[in-house]
Amino acid sequence: LSLQTNTPPAIKLQINTGGGSFPWHFDNPGPPNQRILTCVIYLNPNWKEGDGGEIVLCPFLSPKIVIPPLHGRAVFFVSDRILHRVMPSKTRRVCFTMWCNGNGANATNDVVLSRDALQFTSYDEAQSFFAKSPLQRVISRAVYSEEYLESLFECLGSKNGMAGDGDGDAEGMTKEEKDLIIKQHDASVLGIRKKLRPLIDELRRRKYS
């Protein structure tokens, strides 16, 4: 990684008193963001299993990595290539996050999924390419469609002070609010699938295999 040494990292202190969570996302979703490295440091001396608040990393088409927010633990990951989320917390959760900017972050070939970038000779080659490239951000919502939607409902439910039910739905939301979220999500996924259906279908199949 090529870090911007003349630019100090952005730092955020976060204190959740319970219920706080975040849906699946990339810390660098695209321009004008310049983040290239994320570091999360936890300050939870009394955390125990069952308290929640774990960060879950999802390397592209690889098993998810669940990391408890243990006191003094530091978690590093690449901001534009690691899809991740934070699980709902049942107790006080404290951390601070640092984001380091990078030279050349969000270059055109890391943002625009061109025909040239799609010249794969096999789906194995395609999987390997997206696993290493920030371009996975372009197709991520379509590949992980169900996971995105479930986490959105779960997080909105926790923000309303409610726990989501076992089906990933969010209590405390009106039917109109749920329908709007689904409509916006489905429109985003459909836009990707229309252009790349065979590729998306195969990558989704590999996600479940």
C-alpha atoms as an extended CHARMM CRD file, in Angstrom:
* protein
*
       209  EXT
         1         1  LEU       CA              0.0000000000        0.0000000000        0.0000000000  PROA      1               0.0000000000
         2         2  SER       CA              1.1690000000        3.5100000000       -0.8180000000  PROA      2               0.0000000000
         3         3  LEU       CA              0.0440000000        5.7590000000        2.0470000000  PROA      3               0.0000000000
         4         4  GLN       CA             -0.1330000000        9.5430000000        1.9610000000  PROA      4               0.0000000000
         5         5  THR       CA              2.5200000000       10.3500000000        4.5540000000  PROA      5               0.0000000000
         6         6  ASN       CA              1.8300000000       14.0890000000        4.3910000000  PROA      6               0.0000000000
         7         7  THR       CA             -1.8240000000       13.6610000000        5.3640000000  PROA      7               0.0000000000
         8         8  PRO       CA             -2.7310000000       12.6550000000        8.9440000000  PROA      8               0.0000000000
         9         9  PRO       CA             -5.2590000000        9.8420000000        9.2800000000  PROA      9               0.0000000000
        10        10  ALA       CA             -8.8800000000       10.6310000000       10.0770000000  PROA      10              0.0000000000
        11        11  ILE       CA             -9.8050000000        9.3740000000       13.5500000000  PROA      11              0.0000000000
        12        12  LYS       CA            -13.2710000000        8.6940000000       14.9830000000  PROA      12              0.0000000000
        13        13  LEU       CA            -14.1250000000        7.6400000000       18.5380000000  PROA      13              0.0000000000
        14        14  GLN       CA            -17.3030000000        5.5850000000       18.7370000000  PROA      14              0.0000000000
        15        15  ILE       CA            -19.2560000000        4.6940000000       21.8690000000  PROA      15              0.0000000000
        16        16  ASN       CA            -22.3140000000        2.4670000000       21.5430000000  PROA      16              0.0000000000
        17        17  THR       CA            -24.4030000000        2.0040000000       24.6760000000  PROA      17              0.0000000000
        18        18  GLY       CA            -26.1250000000       -1.0190000000       23.1720000000  PROA      18              0.0000000000
        19        19  GLY       CA            -27.9330000000       -1.8790000000       19.9560000000  PROA      19              0.0000000000
        20        20  GLY       CA            -25.6030000000       -0.0330000000       17.6120000000  PROA      20              0.0000000000
        21        21  SER       CA            -24.6150000000       -1.8510000000       14.4250000000  PROA      21              0.0000000000
        22        22  PHE       CA            -23.6210000000       -1.2110000000       10.8150000000  PROA      22              0.0000000000
        23        23  PRO       CA            -24.7290000000       -2.9420000000        7.5980000000  PROA      23              0.0000000000
        24        24  TRP       CA            -22.3860000000       -4.3820000000        4.9790000000  PROA      24              0.0000000000
        25        25  HSD       CA            -20.2460000000       -1.6640000000        3.3830000000  PROA      25              0.0000000000
        26        26  PHE       CA            -16.8020000000       -0.6390000000        2.1770000000  PROA      26              0.0000000000
        27        27  ASP       CA            -14.9880000000        2.1180000000        4.0590000000  PROA      27              0.0000000000
        28        28  ASN       CA            -13.9570000000        3.4960000000        0.6820000000  PROA      28              0.0000000000
        29        29  PRO       CA            -17.0530000000        3.1740000000       -1.5300000000  PROA      29              0.0000000000
        30        30  GLY       CA            -15.5830000000        5.2750000000       -4.3490000000  PROA      30              0.0000000000
        31        31  PRO       CA            -14.5260000000        8.8230000000       -5.3030000000  PROA      31              0.0000000000
        32        32  PRO       CA            -13.8140000000       11.3060000000       -3.8370000000  PROA      32              0.0000000000
        33        33  ASN       CA            -12.9190000000        9.0700000000       -0.8820000000  PROA      33              0.0000000000
        34        34  GLN       CA             -9.1560000000        8.4160000000       -0.6200000000  PROA      34              0.0000000000
        35        35  ARG       CA             -9.1070000000        5.8820000000        2.2080000000  PROA      35              0.0000000000
        36        36  ILE       CA             -6.8740000000        2.8930000000        1.5960000000  PROA      36              0.0000000000
        37        37  LEU       CA             -6.2230000000        1.4270000000        5.0810000000  PROA      37              0.0000000000
        38        38  THR       CA             -8.5970000000        1.0320000000        8.0370000000  PROA      38              0.0000000000
        39        39  CYS       CA             -7.5160000000        0.3650000000       11.6140000000  PROA      39              0.0000000000
        40        40  VAL       CA            -10.0380000000       -0.2890000000       14.3940000000  PROA      40              0.0000000000
        41        41  ILE       CA             -8.8450000000       -0.3990000000       18.0150000000  PROA      41              0.0000000000
        42        42  TYR       CA            -11.1690000000       -1.7100000000       20.7280000000  PROA      42              0.0000000000
        43        43  LEU       CA            -11.4350000000       -0.5100000000       24.3230000000  PROA      43              0.0000000000
        44        44  ASN       CA            -13.7620000000       -3.0330000000       25.9640000000  PROA      44              0.0000000000
        45        45  PRO       CA            -12.1470000000       -4.5420000000       29.0950000000  PROA      45              0.0000000000
        46        46  ASN       CA            -15.3720000000       -6.2210000000       30.2070000000  PROA      46              0.0000000000
        47        47  TRP       CA            -16.4800000000       -7.6820000000       26.8700000000  PROA      47              0.0000000000
        48        48  LYS       CA            -17.5420000000      -11.3350000000       26.9540000000  PROA      48              0.0000000000
        49        49  GLU       CA            -18.9410000000      -13.7820000000       24.4400000000  PROA      49              0.0000000000
        50        50  GLY       CA            -22.5880000000      -13.0340000000       23.7650000000  PROA      50              0.0000000000
        51        51  ASP       CA            -22.2170000000       -9.2510000000       24.1560000000  PROA      51              0.0000000000
        52        52  GLY       CA            -22.2130000000       -8.7510000000       20.3790000000  PROA      52              0.0000000000
        53        53  GLY       CA            -20.5230000000       -5.8820000000       18.5500000000  PROA      53              0.0000000000
        54        54  GLU       CA            -18.2220000000       -8.1530000000       16.5280000000  PROA      54              0.0000000000
        55        55  ILE       CA            -16.7950000000       -6.8400000000       13.2820000000  PROA      55              0.0000000000
        56        56  VAL       CA            -17.3120000000       -9.2700000000       10.3990000000  PROA      56              0.0000000000
        57        57  LEU       CA            -14.9610000000       -9.1420000000        7.4230000000  PROA      57              0.0000000000
        58        58  CYS       CA            -15.9990000000      -10.6640000000        4.1160000000  PROA      58              0.0000000000
        59        59  PRO       CA            -13.0960000000      -11.1400000000        1.6920000000  PROA      59              0.0000000000
        60        60  PHE       CA            -14.5930000000      -11.6110000000       -1.7680000000  PROA      60              0.0000000000
        61        61  LEU       CA            -16.1090000000      -15.1200000000       -2.1050000000  PROA      61              0.0000000000
        62        62  SER       CA            -14.1370000000      -16.3030000000        0.9270000000  PROA      62              0.0000000000
        63        63  PRO       CA            -15.4180000000      -17.3830000000        4.3420000000  PROA      63              0.0000000000
        64        64  LYS       CA            -16.4740000000      -14.5600000000        6.6270000000  PROA      64              0.0000000000
        65        65  ILE       CA            -14.1300000000      -13.6540000000        9.4870000000  PROA      65              0.0000000000
        66        66  VAL       CA            -15.8520000000      -12.7810000000       12.7870000000  PROA      66              0.0000000000
        67        67  ILE       CA            -13.6480000000      -10.7560000000       15.1590000000  PROA      67              0.0000000000
        68        68  PRO       CA            -14.7710000000      -10.0370000000       18.7490000000  PROA      68              0.0000000000
        69        69  PRO       CA            -14.1240000000       -6.4600000000       20.0120000000  PROA      69              0.0000000000
        70        70  LEU       CA            -11.6720000000       -7.5240000000       22.7150000000  PROA      70              0.0000000000
        71        71  HSD       CA             -9.9030000000       -4.8790000000       24.7850000000  PROA      71              0.0000000000
        72        72  GLY       CA             -6.6610000000       -3.7080000000       23.1750000000  PROA      72              0.0000000000
        73        73  ARG       CA             -7.2890000000       -5.5610000000       19.9170000000  PROA      73              0.0000000000
        74        74  ALA       CA             -6.4010000000       -3.7840000000       16.6620000000  PROA      74              0.0000000000
        75        75  VAL       CA             -7.9570000000       -4.8400000000       13.3540000000  PROA      75              0.0000000000
        76        76  PHE       CA             -6.4120000000       -3.7110000000       10.0550000000  PROA      76              0.0000000000
        77        77  PHE       CA             -7.9160000000       -4.1320000000        6.5880000000  PROA      77              0.0000000000
        78        78  VAL       CA             -7.8080000000       -2.5600000000        3.1480000000  PROA      78              0.0000000000
        79        79  SER       CA            -10.5350000000        0.0760000000        2.9080000000  PROA      79              0.0000000000
        80        80  ASP       CA            -11.4920000000       -0.4130000000       -0.7470000000  PROA      80              0.0000000000
        81        81  ARG       CA            -11.4110000000       -4.2080000000       -0.9410000000  PROA      81              0.0000000000
        82        82  ILE       CA            -12.8840000000       -5.6090000000        2.2650000000  PROA      82              0.0000000000
        83        83  LEU       CA            -16.6450000000       -5.7120000000        2.6150000000  PROA      83              0.0000000000
        84        84  HSD       CA            -17.5310000000       -5.6680000000        6.3010000000  PROA      84              0.0000000000
        85        85  ARG       CA            -20.2110000000       -4.9920000000        8.8850000000  PROA      85              0.0000000000
        86        86  VAL       CA            -20.6210000000       -4.6230000000       12.6590000000  PROA      86              0.0000000000
        87        87  MET       CA            -23.0270000000       -6.9070000000       14.5100000000  PROA      87              0.0000000000
        88        88  PRO       CA            -25.5730000000       -5.4570000000       16.9790000000  PROA      88              0.0000000000
        89        89  SER       CA            -24.1250000000       -4.8670000000       20.4310000000  PROA      89              0.0000000000
        90        90  LYS       CA            -26.0020000000       -5.8690000000       23.5800000000  PROA      90              0.0000000000
        91        91  THR       CA            -23.7490000000       -3.8430000000       25.8600000000  PROA      91              0.0000000000
        92        92  ARG       CA            -21.4600000000       -0.8110000000       25.8350000000  PROA      92              0.0000000000
        93        93  ARG       CA            -18.9490000000       -0.9870000000       23.0070000000  PROA      93              0.0000000000
        94        94  VAL       CA            -16.0660000000        1.4430000000       22.5630000000  PROA      94              0.0000000000
        95        95  CYS       CA            -13.5900000000        1.7240000000       19.7130000000  PROA      95              0.0000000000
        96        96  PHE       CA            -11.7410000000        4.2800000000       17.7070000000  PROA      96              0.0000000000
        97        97  THR       CA            -11.1230000000        3.9910000000       14.0030000000  PROA      97              0.0000000000
        98        98  MET       CA             -8.3210000000        5.4380000000       11.8980000000  PROA      98              0.0000000000
        99        99  TRP       CA             -8.5000000000        5.7630000000        8.1290000000  PROA      99              0.0000000000
       100       100  CYS       CA             -5.2820000000        6.3710000000        6.2020000000  PROA      100             0.0000000000
       101       101  ASN       CA             -5.4510000000        7.9070000000        2.7400000000  PROA      101             0.0000000000
       102       102  GLY       CA             -3.5270000000        6.3720000000       -0.1380000000  PROA      102             0.0000000000
       103       103  ASN       CA             -1.7430000000        7.6440000000       -3.1990000000  PROA      103             0.0000000000
       104       104  GLY       CA             -3.7150000000        6.7350000000       -6.2900000000  PROA      104             0.0000000000
       105       105  ALA       CA             -6.8200000000        5.6030000000       -4.4050000000  PROA      105             0.0000000000
       106       106  ASN       CA             -9.8210000000        5.2870000000       -6.7240000000  PROA      106             0.0000000000
       107       107  ALA       CA             -7.8860000000        5.4930000000       -9.9620000000  PROA      107             0.0000000000
       108       108  THR       CA            -10.1130000000        5.1250000000      -13.0200000000  PROA      108             0.0000000000
       109       109  ASN       CA             -9.2780000000        1.4330000000      -13.4980000000  PROA      109             0.0000000000
       110       110  ASP       CA            -10.3100000000        0.8020000000       -9.8630000000  PROA      110             0.0000000000
       111       111  VAL       CA            -13.6900000000        2.4940000000      -10.2830000000  PROA      111             0.0000000000
       112       112  VAL       CA            -14.9460000000        1.9190000000      -13.8420000000  PROA      112             0.0000000000
       113       113  LEU       CA            -15.7220000000       -1.6860000000      -14.7800000000  PROA      113             0.0000000000
       114       114  SER       CA            -14.8090000000       -1.4710000000      -18.4600000000  PROA      114             0.0000000000
       115       115  ARG       CA            -15.0900000000       -4.0800000000      -21.2050000000  PROA      115             0.0000000000
       116       116  ASP       CA            -11.3150000000       -4.4510000000      -21.1130000000  PROA      116             0.0000000000
       117       117  ALA       CA            -11.4460000000       -5.3680000000      -17.4190000000  PROA      117             0.0000000000
       118       118  LEU       CA            -14.0200000000       -8.0680000000      -18.1720000000  PROA      118             0.0000000000
       119       119  GLN       CA            -11.8930000000      -10.0330000000      -20.6580000000  PROA      119             0.0000000000
       120       120  PHE       CA            -11.7030000000      -13.2100000000      -18.5780000000  PROA      120             0.0000000000
       121       121  THR       CA            -10.8890000000      -16.6320000000      -19.9890000000  PROA      121             0.0000000000
       122       122  SER       CA            -12.6100000000      -18.4370000000      -17.1160000000  PROA      122             0.0000000000
       123       123  TYR       CA            -14.7700000000      -17.7980000000      -14.0730000000  PROA      123             0.0000000000
       124       124  ASP       CA            -11.8340000000      -18.8320000000      -11.8930000000  PROA      124             0.0000000000
       125       125  GLU       CA             -9.8710000000      -15.9650000000      -13.3970000000  PROA      125             0.0000000000
       126       126  ALA       CA            -12.8010000000      -13.5960000000      -12.8020000000  PROA      126             0.0000000000
       127       127  GLN       CA            -13.0730000000      -14.6290000000       -9.1590000000  PROA      127             0.0000000000
       128       128  SER       CA             -9.3430000000      -14.1300000000       -8.6020000000  PROA      128             0.0000000000
       129       129  PHE       CA             -9.4520000000      -10.7290000000      -10.3070000000  PROA      129             0.0000000000
       130       130  PHE       CA            -12.3200000000       -9.3330000000       -8.2410000000  PROA      130             0.0000000000
       131       131  ALA       CA            -10.8890000000      -10.7050000000       -5.0020000000  PROA      131             0.0000000000
       132       132  LYS       CA             -7.8000000000       -8.5230000000       -5.5150000000  PROA      132             0.0000000000
       133       133  SER       CA             -9.4360000000       -5.4840000000       -7.1110000000  PROA      133             0.0000000000
       134       134  PRO       CA            -11.4300000000       -2.5250000000       -5.7340000000  PROA      134             0.0000000000
       135       135  LEU       CA            -13.7490000000       -3.1610000000       -8.6960000000  PROA      135             0.0000000000
       136       136  GLN       CA            -15.4660000000       -5.7560000000       -6.5260000000  PROA      136             0.0000000000
       137       137  ARG       CA            -17.3250000000       -2.7440000000       -5.1000000000  PROA      137             0.0000000000
       138       138  VAL       CA            -19.1910000000       -2.4280000000       -8.4150000000  PROA      138             0.0000000000
       139       139  ILE       CA            -20.7210000000       -5.9100000000       -8.2060000000  PROA      139             0.0000000000
       140       140  SER       CA            -20.7410000000       -6.5590000000       -4.4620000000  PROA      140             0.0000000000
       141       141  ARG       CA            -24.3640000000       -5.6270000000       -3.8050000000  PROA      141             0.0000000000
       142       142  ALA       CA            -25.5590000000       -8.0040000000       -6.5310000000  PROA      142             0.0000000000
       143       143  VAL       CA            -23.3270000000      -10.8880000000       -5.4130000000  PROA      143             0.0000000000
       144       144  TYR       CA            -24.2520000000      -10.4300000000       -1.7420000000  PROA      144             0.0000000000
       145       145  SER       CA            -27.7990000000       -9.1920000000       -2.2990000000  PROA      145             0.0000000000
       146       146  GLU       CA            -29.5010000000      -11.1030000000        0.5110000000  PROA      146             0.0000000000
       147       147  GLU       CA            -26.7550000000      -10.3070000000        3.0090000000  PROA      147             0.0000000000
       148       148  TYR       CA            -26.9390000000       -6.5800000000        2.2500000000  PROA      148             0.0000000000
       149       149  LEU       CA            -30.7010000000       -6.4360000000        2.6920000000  PROA      149             0.0000000000
       150       150  GLU       CA            -30.7260000000       -8.5250000000        5.8610000000  PROA      150             0.0000000000
       151       151  SER       CA            -28.0720000000       -6.3200000000        7.4810000000  PROA      151             0.0000000000
       152       152  LEU       CA            -29.9660000000       -3.1490000000        6.5390000000  PROA      152             0.0000000000
       153       153  PHE       CA            -33.1090000000       -4.3920000000        8.2600000000  PROA      153             0.0000000000
       154       154  GLU       CA            -31.1320000000       -5.6050000000       11.2540000000  PROA      154             0.0000000000
       155       155  CYS       CA            -29.3710000000       -2.2700000000       11.7060000000  PROA      155             0.0000000000
       156       156  LEU       CA            -32.5100000000       -0.1880000000       11.2550000000  PROA      156             0.0000000000
       157       157  GLY       CA            -34.2590000000       -2.3890000000       13.7840000000  PROA      157             0.0000000000
       158       158  SER       CA            -31.4850000000       -1.8760000000       16.3460000000  PROA      158             0.0000000000
       159       159  LYS       CA            -31.5050000000        1.8930000000       15.7630000000  PROA      159             0.0000000000
       160       160  ASN       CA            -35.1980000000        1.9000000000       16.5810000000  PROA      160             0.0000000000
       161       161  GLY       CA            -34.3910000000        0.1610000000       19.8510000000  PROA      161             0.0000000000
       162       162  MET       CA            -35.8030000000       -3.1060000000       18.6040000000  PROA      162             0.0000000000
       163       163  ALA       CA            -34.2550000000       -6.4500000000       17.8520000000  PROA      163             0.0000000000
       164       164  GLY       CA            -34.7470000000       -7.8110000000       14.3590000000  PROA      164             0.0000000000
       165       165  ASP       CA            -36.6310000000      -11.0690000000       14.0420000000  PROA      165             0.0000000000
       166       166  GLY       CA            -35.0700000000      -14.2850000000       12.8780000000  PROA      166             0.0000000000
       167       167  ASP       CA            -35.8500000000      -13.5930000000        9.2260000000  PROA      167             0.0000000000
       168       168  GLY       CA            -33.7320000000      -10.4570000000        9.0020000000  PROA      168             0.0000000000
       169       169  ASP       CA            -36.7940000000       -8.1970000000        9.1410000000  PROA      169             0.0000000000
       170       170  ALA       CA            -36.8060000000       -5.1030000000       11.3540000000  PROA      170             0.0000000000
       171       171  GLU       CA            -39.4280000000       -4.5500000000       13.9840000000  PROA      171             0.0000000000
       172       172  GLY       CA            -40.5400000000       -1.0080000000       14.6430000000  PROA      172             0.0000000000
       173       173  MET       CA            -40.6170000000       -0.1230000000       10.9270000000  PROA      173             0.0000000000
       174       174  THR       CA            -43.7540000000        0.5670000000        8.9220000000  PROA      174             0.0000000000
       175       175  LYS       CA            -44.5780000000       -1.5580000000        5.8980000000  PROA      175             0.0000000000
       176       176  GLU       CA            -44.0300000000        1.5090000000        3.6970000000  PROA      176             0.0000000000
       177       177  GLU       CA            -40.5260000000        2.0090000000        5.0990000000  PROA      177             0.0000000000
       178       178  LYS       CA            -39.6230000000       -1.6370000000        4.5410000000  PROA      178             0.0000000000
       179       179  ASP       CA            -41.0530000000       -1.5980000000        1.0200000000  PROA      179             0.0000000000
       180       180  LEU       CA            -39.0400000000        1.5170000000        0.1260000000  PROA      180             0.0000000000
       181       181  ILE       CA            -35.7880000000       -0.0640000000        1.3420000000  PROA      181             0.0000000000
       182       182  ILE       CA            -36.4980000000       -3.2340000000       -0.6450000000  PROA      182             0.0000000000
       183       183  LYS       CA            -37.4110000000       -1.2300000000       -3.7530000000  PROA      183             0.0000000000
       184       184  GLN       CA            -34.2000000000        0.8350000000       -3.6440000000  PROA      184             0.0000000000
       185       185  HSD       CA            -32.0850000000       -2.2380000000       -2.9760000000  PROA      185             0.0000000000
       186       186  ASP       CA            -33.7060000000       -4.2870000000       -5.7420000000  PROA      186             0.0000000000
       187       187  ALA       CA            -33.2840000000       -1.4240000000       -8.2330000000  PROA      187             0.0000000000
       188       188  SER       CA            -29.5650000000       -1.2340000000       -7.4790000000  PROA      188             0.0000000000
       189       189  VAL       CA            -29.1310000000       -5.0100000000       -7.8240000000  PROA      189             0.0000000000
       190       190  LEU       CA            -31.1720000000       -5.1580000000      -11.0280000000  PROA      190             0.0000000000
       191       191  GLY       CA            -29.0480000000       -2.4650000000      -12.6310000000  PROA      191             0.0000000000
       192       192  ILE       CA            -25.9450000000       -4.5920000000      -12.0800000000  PROA      192             0.0000000000
       193       193  ARG       CA            -27.5300000000       -7.9080000000      -13.0730000000  PROA      193             0.0000000000
       194       194  LYS       CA            -28.8970000000       -6.5020000000      -16.3540000000  PROA      194             0.0000000000
       195       195  LYS       CA            -25.3700000000       -5.8160000000      -17.5400000000  PROA      195             0.0000000000
       196       196  LEU       CA            -23.5410000000       -8.7680000000      -16.0130000000  PROA      196             0.0000000000
       197       197  ARG       CA            -26.1030000000      -11.5140000000      -15.4050000000  PROA      197             0.0000000000
       198       198  PRO       CA            -24.0230000000      -14.6090000000      -16.3560000000  PROA      198             0.0000000000
       199       199  LEU       CA            -21.0520000000      -13.3730000000      -14.3210000000  PROA      199             0.0000000000
       200       200  ILE       CA            -23.1530000000      -12.4020000000      -11.2920000000  PROA      200             0.0000000000
       201       201  ASP       CA            -25.0760000000      -15.6740000000      -11.3690000000  PROA      201             0.0000000000
       202       202  GLU       CA            -21.8550000000      -17.6970000000      -11.4100000000  PROA      202             0.0000000000
       203       203  LEU       CA            -20.2350000000      -15.6670000000       -8.6230000000  PROA      203             0.0000000000
       204       204  ARG       CA            -23.3710000000      -16.0650000000       -6.5240000000  PROA      204             0.0000000000
       205       205  ARG       CA            -23.3060000000      -19.8200000000       -7.1490000000  PROA      205             0.0000000000
       206       206  ARG       CA            -19.6910000000      -19.9220000000       -5.9810000000  PROA      206             0.0000000000
       207       207  LYS       CA            -20.6020000000      -17.9440000000       -2.8650000000  PROA      207             0.0000000000
       208       208  TYR       CA            -22.8870000000      -20.7690000000       -1.7750000000  PROA      208             0.0000000000
       209       209  SER       CA            -20.6330000000      -23.6620000000       -2.8990000000  PROA      209             0.0000000000
